[in-house]
Structures are given as structure tokens and as C-alpha cells.
Coordinates of C-alpha atoms and ligand atoms in Angstrom, one line a residue:
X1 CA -39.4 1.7 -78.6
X2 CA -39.7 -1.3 -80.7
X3 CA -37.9 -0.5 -84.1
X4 CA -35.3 1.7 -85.5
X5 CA -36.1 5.6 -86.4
X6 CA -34.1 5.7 -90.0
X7 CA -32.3 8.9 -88.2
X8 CA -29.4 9.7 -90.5
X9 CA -28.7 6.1 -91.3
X10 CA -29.3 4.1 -94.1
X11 CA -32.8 2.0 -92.7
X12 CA -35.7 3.2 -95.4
X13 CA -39.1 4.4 -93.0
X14 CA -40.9 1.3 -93.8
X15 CA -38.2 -1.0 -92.0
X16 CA -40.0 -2.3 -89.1
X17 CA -41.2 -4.7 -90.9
X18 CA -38.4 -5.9 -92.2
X19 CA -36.8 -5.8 -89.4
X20 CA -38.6 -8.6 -87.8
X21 CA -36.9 -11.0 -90.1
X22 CA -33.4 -11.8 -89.3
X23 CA -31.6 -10.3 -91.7
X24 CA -27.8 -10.2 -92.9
X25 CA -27.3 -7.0 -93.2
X26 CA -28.1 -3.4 -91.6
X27 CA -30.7 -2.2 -93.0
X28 CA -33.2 -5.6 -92.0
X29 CA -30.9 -6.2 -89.2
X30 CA -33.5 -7.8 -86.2
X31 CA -34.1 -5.6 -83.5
X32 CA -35.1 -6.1 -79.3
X33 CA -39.0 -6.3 -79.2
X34 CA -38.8 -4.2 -75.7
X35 CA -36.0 -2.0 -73.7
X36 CA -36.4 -4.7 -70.8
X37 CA -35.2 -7.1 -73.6
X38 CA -32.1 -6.0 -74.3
X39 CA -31.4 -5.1 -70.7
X40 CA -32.6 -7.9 -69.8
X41 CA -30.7 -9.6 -72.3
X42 CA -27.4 -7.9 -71.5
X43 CA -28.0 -8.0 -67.6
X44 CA -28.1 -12.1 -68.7
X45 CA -25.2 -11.8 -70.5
X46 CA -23.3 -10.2 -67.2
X47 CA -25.0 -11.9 -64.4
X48 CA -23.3 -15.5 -64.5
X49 CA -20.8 -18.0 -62.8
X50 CA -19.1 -14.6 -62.7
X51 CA -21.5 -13.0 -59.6
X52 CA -22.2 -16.2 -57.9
X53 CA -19.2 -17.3 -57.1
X54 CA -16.2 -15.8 -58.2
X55 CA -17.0 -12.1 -56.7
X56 CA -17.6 -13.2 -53.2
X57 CA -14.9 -15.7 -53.3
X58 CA -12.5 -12.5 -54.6
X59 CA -14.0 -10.5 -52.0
X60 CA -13.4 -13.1 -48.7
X61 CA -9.7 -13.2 -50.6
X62 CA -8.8 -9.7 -51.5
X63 CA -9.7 -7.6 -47.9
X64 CA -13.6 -8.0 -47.9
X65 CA -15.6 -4.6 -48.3
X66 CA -11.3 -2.9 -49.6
X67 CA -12.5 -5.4 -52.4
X68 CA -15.8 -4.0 -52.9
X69 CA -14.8 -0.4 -53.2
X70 CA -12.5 -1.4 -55.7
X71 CA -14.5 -3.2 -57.6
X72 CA -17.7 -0.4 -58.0
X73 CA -14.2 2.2 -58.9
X74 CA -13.3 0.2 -61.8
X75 CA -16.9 -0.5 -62.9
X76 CA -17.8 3.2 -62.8
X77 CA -14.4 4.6 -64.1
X78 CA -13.7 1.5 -66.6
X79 CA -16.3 -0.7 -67.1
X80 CA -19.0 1.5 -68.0
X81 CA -16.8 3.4 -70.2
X82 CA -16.3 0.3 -72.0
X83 CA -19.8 -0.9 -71.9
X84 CA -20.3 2.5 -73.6
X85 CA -17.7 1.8 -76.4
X86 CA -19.2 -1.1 -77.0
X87 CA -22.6 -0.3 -77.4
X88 CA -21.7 2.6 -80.0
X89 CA -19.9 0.5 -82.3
X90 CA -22.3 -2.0 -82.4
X91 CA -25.3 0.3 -82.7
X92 CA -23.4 2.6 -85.4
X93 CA -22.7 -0.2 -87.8
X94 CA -25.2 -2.1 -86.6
X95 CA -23.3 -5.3 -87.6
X96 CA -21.4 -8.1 -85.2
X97 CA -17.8 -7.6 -83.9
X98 CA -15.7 -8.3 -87.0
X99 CA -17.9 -6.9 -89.6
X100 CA -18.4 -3.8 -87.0
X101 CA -14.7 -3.2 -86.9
X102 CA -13.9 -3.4 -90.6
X103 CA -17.6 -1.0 -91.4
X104 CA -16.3 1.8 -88.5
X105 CA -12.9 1.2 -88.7
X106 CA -11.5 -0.4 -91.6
X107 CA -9.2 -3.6 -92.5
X108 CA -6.4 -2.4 -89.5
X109 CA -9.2 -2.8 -86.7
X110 CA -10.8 -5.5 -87.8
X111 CA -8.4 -7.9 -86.2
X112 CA -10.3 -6.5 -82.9
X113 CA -13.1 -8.3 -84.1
X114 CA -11.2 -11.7 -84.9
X115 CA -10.0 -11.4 -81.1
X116 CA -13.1 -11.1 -79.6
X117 CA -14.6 -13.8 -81.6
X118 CA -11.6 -15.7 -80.7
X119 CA -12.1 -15.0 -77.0
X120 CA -15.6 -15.9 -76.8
X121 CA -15.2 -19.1 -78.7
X122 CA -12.9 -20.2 -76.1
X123 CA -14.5 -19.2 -73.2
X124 CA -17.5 -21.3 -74.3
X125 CA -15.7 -24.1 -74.6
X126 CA -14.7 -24.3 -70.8
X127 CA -17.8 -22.1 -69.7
X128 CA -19.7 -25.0 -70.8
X129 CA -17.9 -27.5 -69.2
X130 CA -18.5 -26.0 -65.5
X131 CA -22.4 -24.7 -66.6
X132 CA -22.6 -29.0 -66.9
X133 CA -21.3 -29.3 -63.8
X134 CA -24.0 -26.7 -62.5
X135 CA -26.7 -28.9 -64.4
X136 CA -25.6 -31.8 -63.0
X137 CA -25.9 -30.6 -59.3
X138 CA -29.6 -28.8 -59.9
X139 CA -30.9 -31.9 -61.3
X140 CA -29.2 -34.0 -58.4
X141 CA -30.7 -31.0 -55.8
X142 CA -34.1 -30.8 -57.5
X143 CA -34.7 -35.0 -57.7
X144 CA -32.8 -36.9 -55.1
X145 CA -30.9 -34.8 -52.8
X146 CA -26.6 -35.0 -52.3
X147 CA -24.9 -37.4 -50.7
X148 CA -23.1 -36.8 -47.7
X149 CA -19.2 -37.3 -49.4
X150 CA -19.6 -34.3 -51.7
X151 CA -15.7 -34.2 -52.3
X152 CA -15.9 -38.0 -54.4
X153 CA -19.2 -36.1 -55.9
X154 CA -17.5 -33.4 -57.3
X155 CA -14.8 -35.7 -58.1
X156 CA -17.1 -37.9 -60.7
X157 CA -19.1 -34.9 -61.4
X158 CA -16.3 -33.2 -63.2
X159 CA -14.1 -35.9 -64.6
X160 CA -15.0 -38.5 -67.5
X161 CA -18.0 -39.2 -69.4
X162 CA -20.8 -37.4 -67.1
X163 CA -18.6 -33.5 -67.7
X164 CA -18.7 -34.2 -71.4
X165 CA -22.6 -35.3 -71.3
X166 CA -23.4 -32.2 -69.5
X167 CA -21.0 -30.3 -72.0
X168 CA -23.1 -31.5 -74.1
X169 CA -26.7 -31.3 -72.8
X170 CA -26.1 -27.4 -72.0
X171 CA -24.5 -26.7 -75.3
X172 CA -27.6 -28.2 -77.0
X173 CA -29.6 -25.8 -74.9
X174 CA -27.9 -22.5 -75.4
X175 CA -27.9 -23.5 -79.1
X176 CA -31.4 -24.2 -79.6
X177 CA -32.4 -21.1 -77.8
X178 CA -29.4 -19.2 -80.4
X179 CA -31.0 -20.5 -83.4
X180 CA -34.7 -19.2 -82.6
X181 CA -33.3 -15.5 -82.6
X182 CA -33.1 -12.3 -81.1
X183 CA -36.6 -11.9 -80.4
X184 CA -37.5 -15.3 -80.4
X185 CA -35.3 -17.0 -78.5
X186 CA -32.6 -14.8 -76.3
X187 CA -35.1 -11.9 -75.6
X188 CA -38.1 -14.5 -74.6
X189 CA -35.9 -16.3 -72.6
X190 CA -34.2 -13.6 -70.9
X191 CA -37.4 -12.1 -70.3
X192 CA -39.5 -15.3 -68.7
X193 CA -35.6 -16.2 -66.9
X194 CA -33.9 -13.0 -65.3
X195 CA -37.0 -11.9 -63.0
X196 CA -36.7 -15.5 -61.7
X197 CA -32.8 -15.1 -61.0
X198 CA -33.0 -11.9 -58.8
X199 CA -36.1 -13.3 -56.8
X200 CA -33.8 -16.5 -55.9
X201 CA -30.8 -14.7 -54.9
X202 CA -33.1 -12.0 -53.0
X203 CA -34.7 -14.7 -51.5
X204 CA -31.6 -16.6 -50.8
X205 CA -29.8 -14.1 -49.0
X206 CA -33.0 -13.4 -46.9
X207 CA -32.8 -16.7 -46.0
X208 CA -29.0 -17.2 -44.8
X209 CA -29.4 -14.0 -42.9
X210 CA -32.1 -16.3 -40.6
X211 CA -28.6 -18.6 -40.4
X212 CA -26.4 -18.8 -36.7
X213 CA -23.6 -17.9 -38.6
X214 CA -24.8 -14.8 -40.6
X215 CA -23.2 -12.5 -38.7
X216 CA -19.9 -13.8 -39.1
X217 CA -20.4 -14.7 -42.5
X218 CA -21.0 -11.4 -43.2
X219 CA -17.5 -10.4 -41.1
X220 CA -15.8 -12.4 -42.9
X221 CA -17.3 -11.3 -46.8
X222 CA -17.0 -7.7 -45.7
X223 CA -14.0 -7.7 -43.8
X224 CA -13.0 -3.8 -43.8
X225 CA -9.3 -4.8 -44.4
X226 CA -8.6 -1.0 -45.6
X227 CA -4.9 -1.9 -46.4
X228 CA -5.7 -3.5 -49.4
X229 CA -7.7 -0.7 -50.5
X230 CA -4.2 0.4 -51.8
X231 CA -2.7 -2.8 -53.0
X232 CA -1.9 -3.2 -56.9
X233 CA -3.0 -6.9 -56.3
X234 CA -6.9 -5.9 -55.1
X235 CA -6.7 -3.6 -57.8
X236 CA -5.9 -6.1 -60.5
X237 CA -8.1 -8.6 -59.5
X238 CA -10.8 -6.1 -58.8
X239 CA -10.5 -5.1 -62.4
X240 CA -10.1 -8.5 -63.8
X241 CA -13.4 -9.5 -62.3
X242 CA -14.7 -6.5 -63.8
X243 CA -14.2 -7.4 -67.4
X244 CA -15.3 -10.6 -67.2
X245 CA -18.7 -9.9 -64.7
X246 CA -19.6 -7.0 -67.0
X247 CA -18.6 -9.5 -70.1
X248 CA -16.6 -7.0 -71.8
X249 CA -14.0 -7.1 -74.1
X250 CA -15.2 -9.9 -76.2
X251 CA -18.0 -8.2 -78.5
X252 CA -21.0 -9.0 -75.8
X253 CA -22.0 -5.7 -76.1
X254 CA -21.6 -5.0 -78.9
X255 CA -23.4 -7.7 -80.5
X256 CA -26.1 -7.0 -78.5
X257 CA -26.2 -3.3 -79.1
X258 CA -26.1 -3.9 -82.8
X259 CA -29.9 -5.1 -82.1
X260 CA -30.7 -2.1 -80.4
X261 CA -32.6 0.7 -82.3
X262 CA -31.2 4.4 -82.3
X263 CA -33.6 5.7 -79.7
X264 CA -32.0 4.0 -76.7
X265 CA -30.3 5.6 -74.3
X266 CA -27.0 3.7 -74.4
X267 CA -25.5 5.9 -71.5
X268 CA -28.2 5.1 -68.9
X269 CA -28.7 1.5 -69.9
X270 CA -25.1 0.8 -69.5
X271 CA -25.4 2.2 -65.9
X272 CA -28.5 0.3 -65.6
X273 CA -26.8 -3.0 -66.3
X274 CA -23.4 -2.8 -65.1
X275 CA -25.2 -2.4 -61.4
X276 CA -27.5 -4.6 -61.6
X277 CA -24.7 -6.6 -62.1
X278 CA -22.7 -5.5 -59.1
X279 CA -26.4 -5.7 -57.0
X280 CA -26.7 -9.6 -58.4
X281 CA -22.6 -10.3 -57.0
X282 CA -22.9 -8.4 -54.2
X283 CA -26.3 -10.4 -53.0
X284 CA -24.8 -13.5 -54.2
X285 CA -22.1 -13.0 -51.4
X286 CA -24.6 -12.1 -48.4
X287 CA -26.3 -15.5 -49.3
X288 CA -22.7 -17.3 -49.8
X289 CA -21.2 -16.8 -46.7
X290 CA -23.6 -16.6 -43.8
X291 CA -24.5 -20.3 -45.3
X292 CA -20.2 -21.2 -45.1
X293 CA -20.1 -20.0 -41.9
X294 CA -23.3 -21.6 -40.0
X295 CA -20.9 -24.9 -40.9
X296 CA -17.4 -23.9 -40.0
X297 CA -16.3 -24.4 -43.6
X298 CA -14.7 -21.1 -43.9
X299 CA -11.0 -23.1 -44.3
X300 CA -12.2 -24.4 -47.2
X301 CA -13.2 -21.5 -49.4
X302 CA -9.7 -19.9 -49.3
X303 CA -8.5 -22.8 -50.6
X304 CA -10.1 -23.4 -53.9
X305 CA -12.9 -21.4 -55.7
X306 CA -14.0 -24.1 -57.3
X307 CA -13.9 -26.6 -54.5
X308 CA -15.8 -24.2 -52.5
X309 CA -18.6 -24.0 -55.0
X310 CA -19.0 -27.6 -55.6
X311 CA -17.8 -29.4 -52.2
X312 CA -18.0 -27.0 -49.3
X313 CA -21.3 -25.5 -49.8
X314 CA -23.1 -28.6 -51.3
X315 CA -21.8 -30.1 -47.8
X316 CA -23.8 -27.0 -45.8
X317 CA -26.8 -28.2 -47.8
X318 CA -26.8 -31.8 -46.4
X319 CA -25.9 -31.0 -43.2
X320 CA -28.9 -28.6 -42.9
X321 CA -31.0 -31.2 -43.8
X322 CA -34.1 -30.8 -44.7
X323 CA -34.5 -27.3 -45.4
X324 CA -31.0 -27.9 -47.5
X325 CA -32.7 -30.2 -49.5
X326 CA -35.2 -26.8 -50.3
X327 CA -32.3 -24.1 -50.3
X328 CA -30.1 -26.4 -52.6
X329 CA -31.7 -26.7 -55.7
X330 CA -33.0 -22.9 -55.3
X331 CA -29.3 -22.2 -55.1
X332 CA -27.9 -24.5 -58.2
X333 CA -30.9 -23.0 -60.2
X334 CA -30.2 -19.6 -60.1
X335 CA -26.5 -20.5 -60.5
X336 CA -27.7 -22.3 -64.0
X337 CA -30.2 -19.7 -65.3
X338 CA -27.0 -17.1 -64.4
X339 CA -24.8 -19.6 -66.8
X340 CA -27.3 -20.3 -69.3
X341 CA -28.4 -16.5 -69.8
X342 CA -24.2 -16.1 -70.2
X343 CA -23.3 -18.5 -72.4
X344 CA -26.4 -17.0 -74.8
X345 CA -24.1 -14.3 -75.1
X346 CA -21.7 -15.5 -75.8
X347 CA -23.0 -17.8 -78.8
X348 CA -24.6 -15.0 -80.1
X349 CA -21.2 -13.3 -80.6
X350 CA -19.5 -16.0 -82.5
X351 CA -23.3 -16.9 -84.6
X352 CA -23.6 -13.3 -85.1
X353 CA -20.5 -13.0 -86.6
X354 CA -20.7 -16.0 -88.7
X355 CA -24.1 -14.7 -90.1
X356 CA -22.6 -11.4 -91.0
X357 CA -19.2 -13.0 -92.3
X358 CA -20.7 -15.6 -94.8
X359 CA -24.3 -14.5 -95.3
X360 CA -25.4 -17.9 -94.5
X361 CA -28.7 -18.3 -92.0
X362 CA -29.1 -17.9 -88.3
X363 CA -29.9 -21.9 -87.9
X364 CA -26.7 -23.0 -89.7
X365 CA -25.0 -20.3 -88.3
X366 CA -25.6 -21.3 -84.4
X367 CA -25.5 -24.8 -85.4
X368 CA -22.4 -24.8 -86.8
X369 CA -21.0 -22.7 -84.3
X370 CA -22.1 -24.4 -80.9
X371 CA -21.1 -27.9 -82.5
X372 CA -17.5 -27.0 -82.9
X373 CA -17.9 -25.1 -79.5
X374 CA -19.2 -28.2 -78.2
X375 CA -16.6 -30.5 -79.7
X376 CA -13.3 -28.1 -78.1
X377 CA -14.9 -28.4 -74.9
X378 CA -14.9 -32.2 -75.0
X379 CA -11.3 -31.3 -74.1
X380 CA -11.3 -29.2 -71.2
X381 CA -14.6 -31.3 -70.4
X382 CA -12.1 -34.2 -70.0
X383 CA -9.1 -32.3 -68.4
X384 CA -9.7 -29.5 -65.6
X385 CA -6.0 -28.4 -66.3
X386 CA -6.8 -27.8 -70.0
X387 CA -10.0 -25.5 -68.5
X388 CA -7.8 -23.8 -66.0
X389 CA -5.3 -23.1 -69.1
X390 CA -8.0 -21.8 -71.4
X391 CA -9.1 -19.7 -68.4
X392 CA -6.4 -17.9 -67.8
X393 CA -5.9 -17.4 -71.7
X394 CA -9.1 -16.2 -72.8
X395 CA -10.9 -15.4 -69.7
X396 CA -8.5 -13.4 -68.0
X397 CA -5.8 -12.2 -70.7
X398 CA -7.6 -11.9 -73.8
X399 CA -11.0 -10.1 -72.2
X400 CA -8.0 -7.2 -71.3
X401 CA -6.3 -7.0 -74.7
X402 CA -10.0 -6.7 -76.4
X403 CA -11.3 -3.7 -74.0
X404 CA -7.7 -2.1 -74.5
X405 CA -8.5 -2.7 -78.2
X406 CA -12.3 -1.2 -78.0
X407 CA -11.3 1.7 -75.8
X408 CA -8.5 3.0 -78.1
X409 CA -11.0 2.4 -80.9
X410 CA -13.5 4.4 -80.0
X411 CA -11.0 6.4 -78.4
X412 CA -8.8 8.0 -81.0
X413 CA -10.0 6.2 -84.8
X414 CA -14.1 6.3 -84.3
X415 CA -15.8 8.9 -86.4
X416 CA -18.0 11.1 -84.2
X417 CA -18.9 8.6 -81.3
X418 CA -20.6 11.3 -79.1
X419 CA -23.2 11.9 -82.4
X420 CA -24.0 7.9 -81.8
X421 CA -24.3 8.3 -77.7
X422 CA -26.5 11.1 -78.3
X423 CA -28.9 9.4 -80.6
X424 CA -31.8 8.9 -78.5
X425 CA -32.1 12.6 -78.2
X426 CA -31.6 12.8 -74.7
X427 CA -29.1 15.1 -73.7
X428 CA -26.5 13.8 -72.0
X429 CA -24.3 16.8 -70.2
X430 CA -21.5 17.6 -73.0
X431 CA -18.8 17.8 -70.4
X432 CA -19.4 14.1 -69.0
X433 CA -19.0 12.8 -72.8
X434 CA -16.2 14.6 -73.3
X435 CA -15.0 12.8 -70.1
X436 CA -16.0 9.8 -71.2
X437 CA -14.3 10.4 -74.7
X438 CA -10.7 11.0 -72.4
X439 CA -11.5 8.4 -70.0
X440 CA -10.9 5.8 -72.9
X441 CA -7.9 7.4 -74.8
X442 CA -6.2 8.2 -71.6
X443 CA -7.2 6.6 -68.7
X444 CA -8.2 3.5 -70.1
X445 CA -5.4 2.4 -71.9
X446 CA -2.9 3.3 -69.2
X447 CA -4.5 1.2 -66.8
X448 CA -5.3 -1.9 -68.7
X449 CA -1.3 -2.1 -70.1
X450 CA -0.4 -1.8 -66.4
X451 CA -2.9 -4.9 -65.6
X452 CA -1.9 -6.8 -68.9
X453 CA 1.8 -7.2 -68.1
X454 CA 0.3 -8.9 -64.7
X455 CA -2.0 -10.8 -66.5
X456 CA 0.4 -11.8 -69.5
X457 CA 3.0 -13.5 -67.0
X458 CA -0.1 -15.0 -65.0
X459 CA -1.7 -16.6 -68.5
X460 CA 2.2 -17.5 -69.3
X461 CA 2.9 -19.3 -66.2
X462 CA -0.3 -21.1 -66.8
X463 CA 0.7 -22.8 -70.0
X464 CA 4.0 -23.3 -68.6
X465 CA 2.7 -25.3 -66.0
X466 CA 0.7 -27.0 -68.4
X467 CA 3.7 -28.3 -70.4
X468 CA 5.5 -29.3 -68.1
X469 CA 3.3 -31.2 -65.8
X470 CA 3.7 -29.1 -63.0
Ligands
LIG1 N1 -20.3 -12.2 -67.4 C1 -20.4 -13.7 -67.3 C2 -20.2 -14.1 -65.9 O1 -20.0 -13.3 -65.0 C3 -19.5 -14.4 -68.2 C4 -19.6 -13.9 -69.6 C5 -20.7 -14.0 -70.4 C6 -18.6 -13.4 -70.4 N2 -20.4 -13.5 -71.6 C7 -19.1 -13.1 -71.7 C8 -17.3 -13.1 -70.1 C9 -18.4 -12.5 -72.6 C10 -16.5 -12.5 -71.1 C11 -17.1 -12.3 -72.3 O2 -20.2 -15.3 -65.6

């Protein structure tokens, strides 16, 4: 499983061993030590601030288990097809998002690659910002405990000098772990990191069911409200949180499939990880809630996601005393791993792309990358408008233009793709890749126009706002 099998494609038969150095092009192009790596490694990339909080919030807000059943729709009949897309343009040029776009696709398509380059640059910047945050309160769980007024906590957590120092302090981990490599840095840490995050949350939701309040907790998460089952507005959202929990549309996936060597089983793994994803949200909510409920904070959490995160529950952990001042840092740890495994991606995309762009090494690459990454998030560091701007930008508009992008790609210009899916020599039924192959020139595209025109006057209004102070 370790290395490449030349296949058809350029790699000479004594490339192993090349292929252990980081290399700029194809043919010495690094590759995962292990299949749990690059799951792993893409499961890290999904799992994040995504699961933990922002899919049970969505689910309390959009009609509970209506929400649910949305969601696993869209990440069967869109999201996986678009994990798939991904994977086999990475894996067929075997090169990051913009060189991968020009190689398969030419000079037109290669603006594709700028976007999603673009997209995860920004989302860095801000991602950052609240992964500090997240830092801030795992330390403060692990060593001394909250205080009771967790509102004025949050408050100097995430405004002035402490946001940017965090900014800062998680930006200088995500790039020294970038700069070690594929193997070396993201696989190892994915590796030792991951199997830690689903014990917590497993053991986490075991917990809260133990709480008074579980059962209502979990009434109020799973709430059958069946009438929003057909609502445009679960729909959207539902498929929102779908590109950004699965990470697609920005090049994740395909960056990390560009490591991945021809025998793989793209098809299976991309089933693999988009549910462990779901699994990891959907446990993340059975532990939320019962935890919410035990303290009557429910009013809270439909008022702000992120005031729920950061104030309500931090509250349950002080009020439960001692055993909150266990379950807390459990809680902020997994919540930073999630982040930290993320935001690996996410470098990786824009280093990647640098290394393959200019030639120039891995170290600079990262280096040079993550400081200008870490200097733009000074800003939204400073200002949570400027995040909640650059959020609805990059997080929520441009993750949809870049799948639309992918999925027409692959769709309609992409020479052969099934010939790619089918390199492991597994055999996939022809009629589900055909499917698949209609799903994104058809299906695909129709749906995420319909959910860009939401999302364009959404990311609109938001810089409107913005301007003019409102
Ligand atoms: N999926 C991550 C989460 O749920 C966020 C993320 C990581 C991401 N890499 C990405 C989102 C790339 C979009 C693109 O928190």
C-alpha cells in the first residue's frame, strides 16, 4: 500500500524511493506511508470546528432529526460525489489544485485552482483566529479552571492582544507540523491525534447521557420537526454545512489525494471519510445538548453559535463543578485537536500549491505561506465583524462556487475519470460510475446554482453590513 504502482503513468518502477523525498514534481511526488494515513489525514481535514459545534447548533435550529436526514441526502448524493472529483484530479495529475487544473485541464480551468487557493487562504485566516480562542479555553480548562462570568471571559478571550497571541501560537503550530511533510508531519500527527478525538467525543457523549437533562437534550437536538424536511431553507443550510464539514470545494482533497498512490480505492475511502465525518458531528451533538439542557441554557444556544460555544457551555462546566472541571478540558481538547487536524489541511493546500507553482522547498513554502496567513488574520483576530465577513465570503460562498467548479470539471472536460476511479483494480459496478459521472454534470450543478444565488445575497448582505456599520 505504501508507494505508487507506475500503472500507465509516468513514475519509473524504482520510484519508491524517490518518492520518500518531497519532491516538486509527479514523478518523486511524496506519498501516505499507510491507507489509515491519508484517511486519517483527510477524516482530520473534515472533522473540525465544523462537527463540534456548528452541526448540532444547525440541527437544534433547522427541525432537529428533518436536519439530519437532510444533511446524510446531500452528503451521499453531493458530497461524496464531490469528494470523488476531487480525489481523481488530484491523484491523476498528481500535482496541487492550480498546477492540477492547468495539467488535466488546461489554462481555462486553472482559475479553479486560483479559487480554491484563494478560499483556503482566507478561511485560515479567520479559522485561526477562533482555533486561538479554542487554545485559550483548553489551556484555561486543563490548568486553572473558568471563572464563573464566562460572558466577560469570552469577551477578553476574543478581543485585543490575547486573540492575536493565540492567532499566532496555533498558526506556529499548524506550520511547524506543514513544514515536516506528508509523512513526517501531517500523517504522524494525524495518526497519534484522530484515534484520541473519537475516544473523547465517544466518551463525552457517554458521559452527558449520565446527565438529568439528557433526555431532553436529546428532544431538543432531534426534534422530529418533519415540516422542515421540505423547506428550501433546511436544504440550504444542510448543504452548506456539507461543503464546509466534508472540506470540499477548496482543493482539500485534492491535495491530499495527490499523495495518494494509484492502488487506493478512492470510491470507498471517500465513503469511509465523509461518514466518519457525519458519525464525529452527529456524536458531537449527543454530548452538546444533554450537557445544555441539565442547565436550562437552551435560550441561549438559539441565539448565537458562537456565544453558545464559548459562554453557555463553558458556564454548564462551572456549575457542574468538579466533574466540569474534568469534562471541560476533555471537551476544549478534542474541539482543538478537531481544529488543529483542519487547519493542516488547509495549509497544505495553499504550501502545496506554492511548492508546485515556484519549485521552491517545502520549509519556505509553509513558512512563507502561514506567515502571511498569520499576518491577515491579525485582522479578523482584532475585529469579529471582519471574521464574520470573511466567513460568509470564503466559508460559505466561495466553498460553493469551487465544488460547482470541480463537479463540472470532472463532469464534462476531464479525460476518462472512470479509468482514474477504477485504478486500484477493484471493480466498482459500471452503472453506479456512470451515475456518479451524471450526478456531477447534472445533478450537481443544478443544485449548487440554486444554493449559490442564496448564498451570493447572504455573502452580499454581509459586506454590506460591514460598510455601513450596521
Ligand atoms: N471541515 C473543517 C471543519 O468542519 C473545516 C475545513 C478544513 C475546511 N479544511 C477545509 C473547510 C477546507 C473548507 C475547506 O471544521
Amino acid at each position: 500500500m505504501s508507494h505508487s504502482r507506475p500503472n500507465g503513468d509516468p513514475t519509473p518502477p524504482s520510484a519508491p524511493a524517490a518518492e520518500r523525498q518531497a519532491g516538486t514534481t509527479g514523478a518523486t511526488r511524496e506519498v501516505w506511508g499507510t491507507r489509515a494515513g491519508f484517511v486519517l489525514a483527510a477524516v482530520g481535514s473534515a472533522v473540525g470546528l465544523g462537527n463540534m459545534w456548528r452541526f448540532p447548533y444547525l440541527t437544534a435550529e433547522y427541525g432537529g432529526a428533518a436536519f439530519v436526514v437532510l444533511f446524510v441526502i446531500t452528503l451521499l448524493f453531493v458530497g461524496i460525489p464531490i469528494m470523488l472529483a476531487e480525489f481523481t484530479v488530484g491523484r491523476r495529475s498528481r500535482l496541487s489544485s492550480i498546477g492540477a487544473m492547468r495539467a488535466a485541464g488546461g489554462n481555462r480551468w486553472t482559475v479553479i485552482g486560483y479559487l480554491f487557493v484563494t478560499a483556503a487562504f482566507l478561511i485560515l485566516t479567520y479559522y485561526s483566529v477562533i482555533a486561538g480562542w479554542v487554545t485559550r479555553y483548553a489551556l484555561m480548562g486543563i490548568f486553572q479552571g473558568f471563572p464563573a462570568e464566562t460572558g466577560e471571559l469570552f469577551g477578553a478571550i476574543s478581543s485585543g492582544w490575547q486573540a492575536v497571541a493565540f492567532h499566532i501560537c496555533f498558526m506556529a503550530a499548524v506550520v511547524g507540523v506543514v513544514m515536516m511533510g506528508i509523512r513526517r508531519g501531517i500523517e504522524r500527527g494525524v495518526i497519534i491525534m484522530m484515534p484520541l478525538l473519537f475516544l473523547l467525543v465517544i466518551a463525552l457523549a457517554i458521559w452527558a447521557a449520565t446527565l438529568p437533562g439528557s433526555l431532553a437534550g436529546y428532544g431538543f437536538y432531534l426534534r422530529p420537526d418533519m415540516g422542515a424536511l421540505f423547506s428550501l431553507d433546511t436544504l440550504t443550510a444542510a448543504a452548506g454545512q456539507a461543503f464546509f464539514s466534508l472540506s470540499l470545494g477548496s482543493g482539500a482533497m485534492l491535495t491530499y489525494a495527490s499523495y495518494v498512490s494509484k492502488q487506493a480505492d478512492l470510491p470507498r475511502e471517500a465513503t469511509i471519510i465523509s461518514f466518519s465525518d457525519f458519525g464525529v458531528a452527529f456524536i458531537a451533538g449527543l454530548a452538546v445538548f444533554p450537557i445544555i439542557f441539565a442547565f436550562g441554557l437552551q435560550a441561549e444556544v438559539g441565539e448565537s453559535a458562537v456565544g453558545a460555544l464559548f459562554i453557555s457551555l463553558p458556564r454548564a462546566f462551572v456549575e457542574l463543578g468538579a466533574i466540569g472541571r474534568l469534562i471541560a478540558p476533555l471537551f476544549f481538547l478534542a474541539l482543538f485537536i478537531g481544529a488543529l487536524t483542519s487547519a493542516f489541511s488547509m495549509l497544505e493546500i495553499v504550501t502545496a500549491a506554492v511548492i508546485d507553482e515556484w519549485k521552491i522547498s517545502r520549509k519556505a513554502a509553509a513558512l512563507g505561506a502561514g506567515s502571511l496567513i498569520t499576518v491577515c488574520g491579525i485582522l479578523p483576530a482584532m475585529n469579529t465583524d471582519i471574521l464574520g465577513v470573511l466567513d460568509a465570503i470564503a466559508g460559505e460562498f466561495l466553498l460553493v462556487v469551487g465544488a460547482l467548479g470541480i463537479a463540472l470539471f470532472v463532469g464534462w472536460r476531464l479525460d476518462n475519470p472512470l479509468d482514474e476511479v477504477t485504478s486500484g483494480g477493484r471493480q466498482v459496478a459500471g452503472s453506479l460510475l456512470k451515475g456518479w459521472l451524471w450526478v456531477l454534470r447534472i445533478l450537481v450543478p443544478v443544485f449548487l446554482a440554486a444554493i449559490l444565488l442564496t448564498k451570493a445575497g447572504d455573502a452580499w448582505d454581509a459586506i454590506r453590513g460591514l460598510l455601513l456599520g450596521s
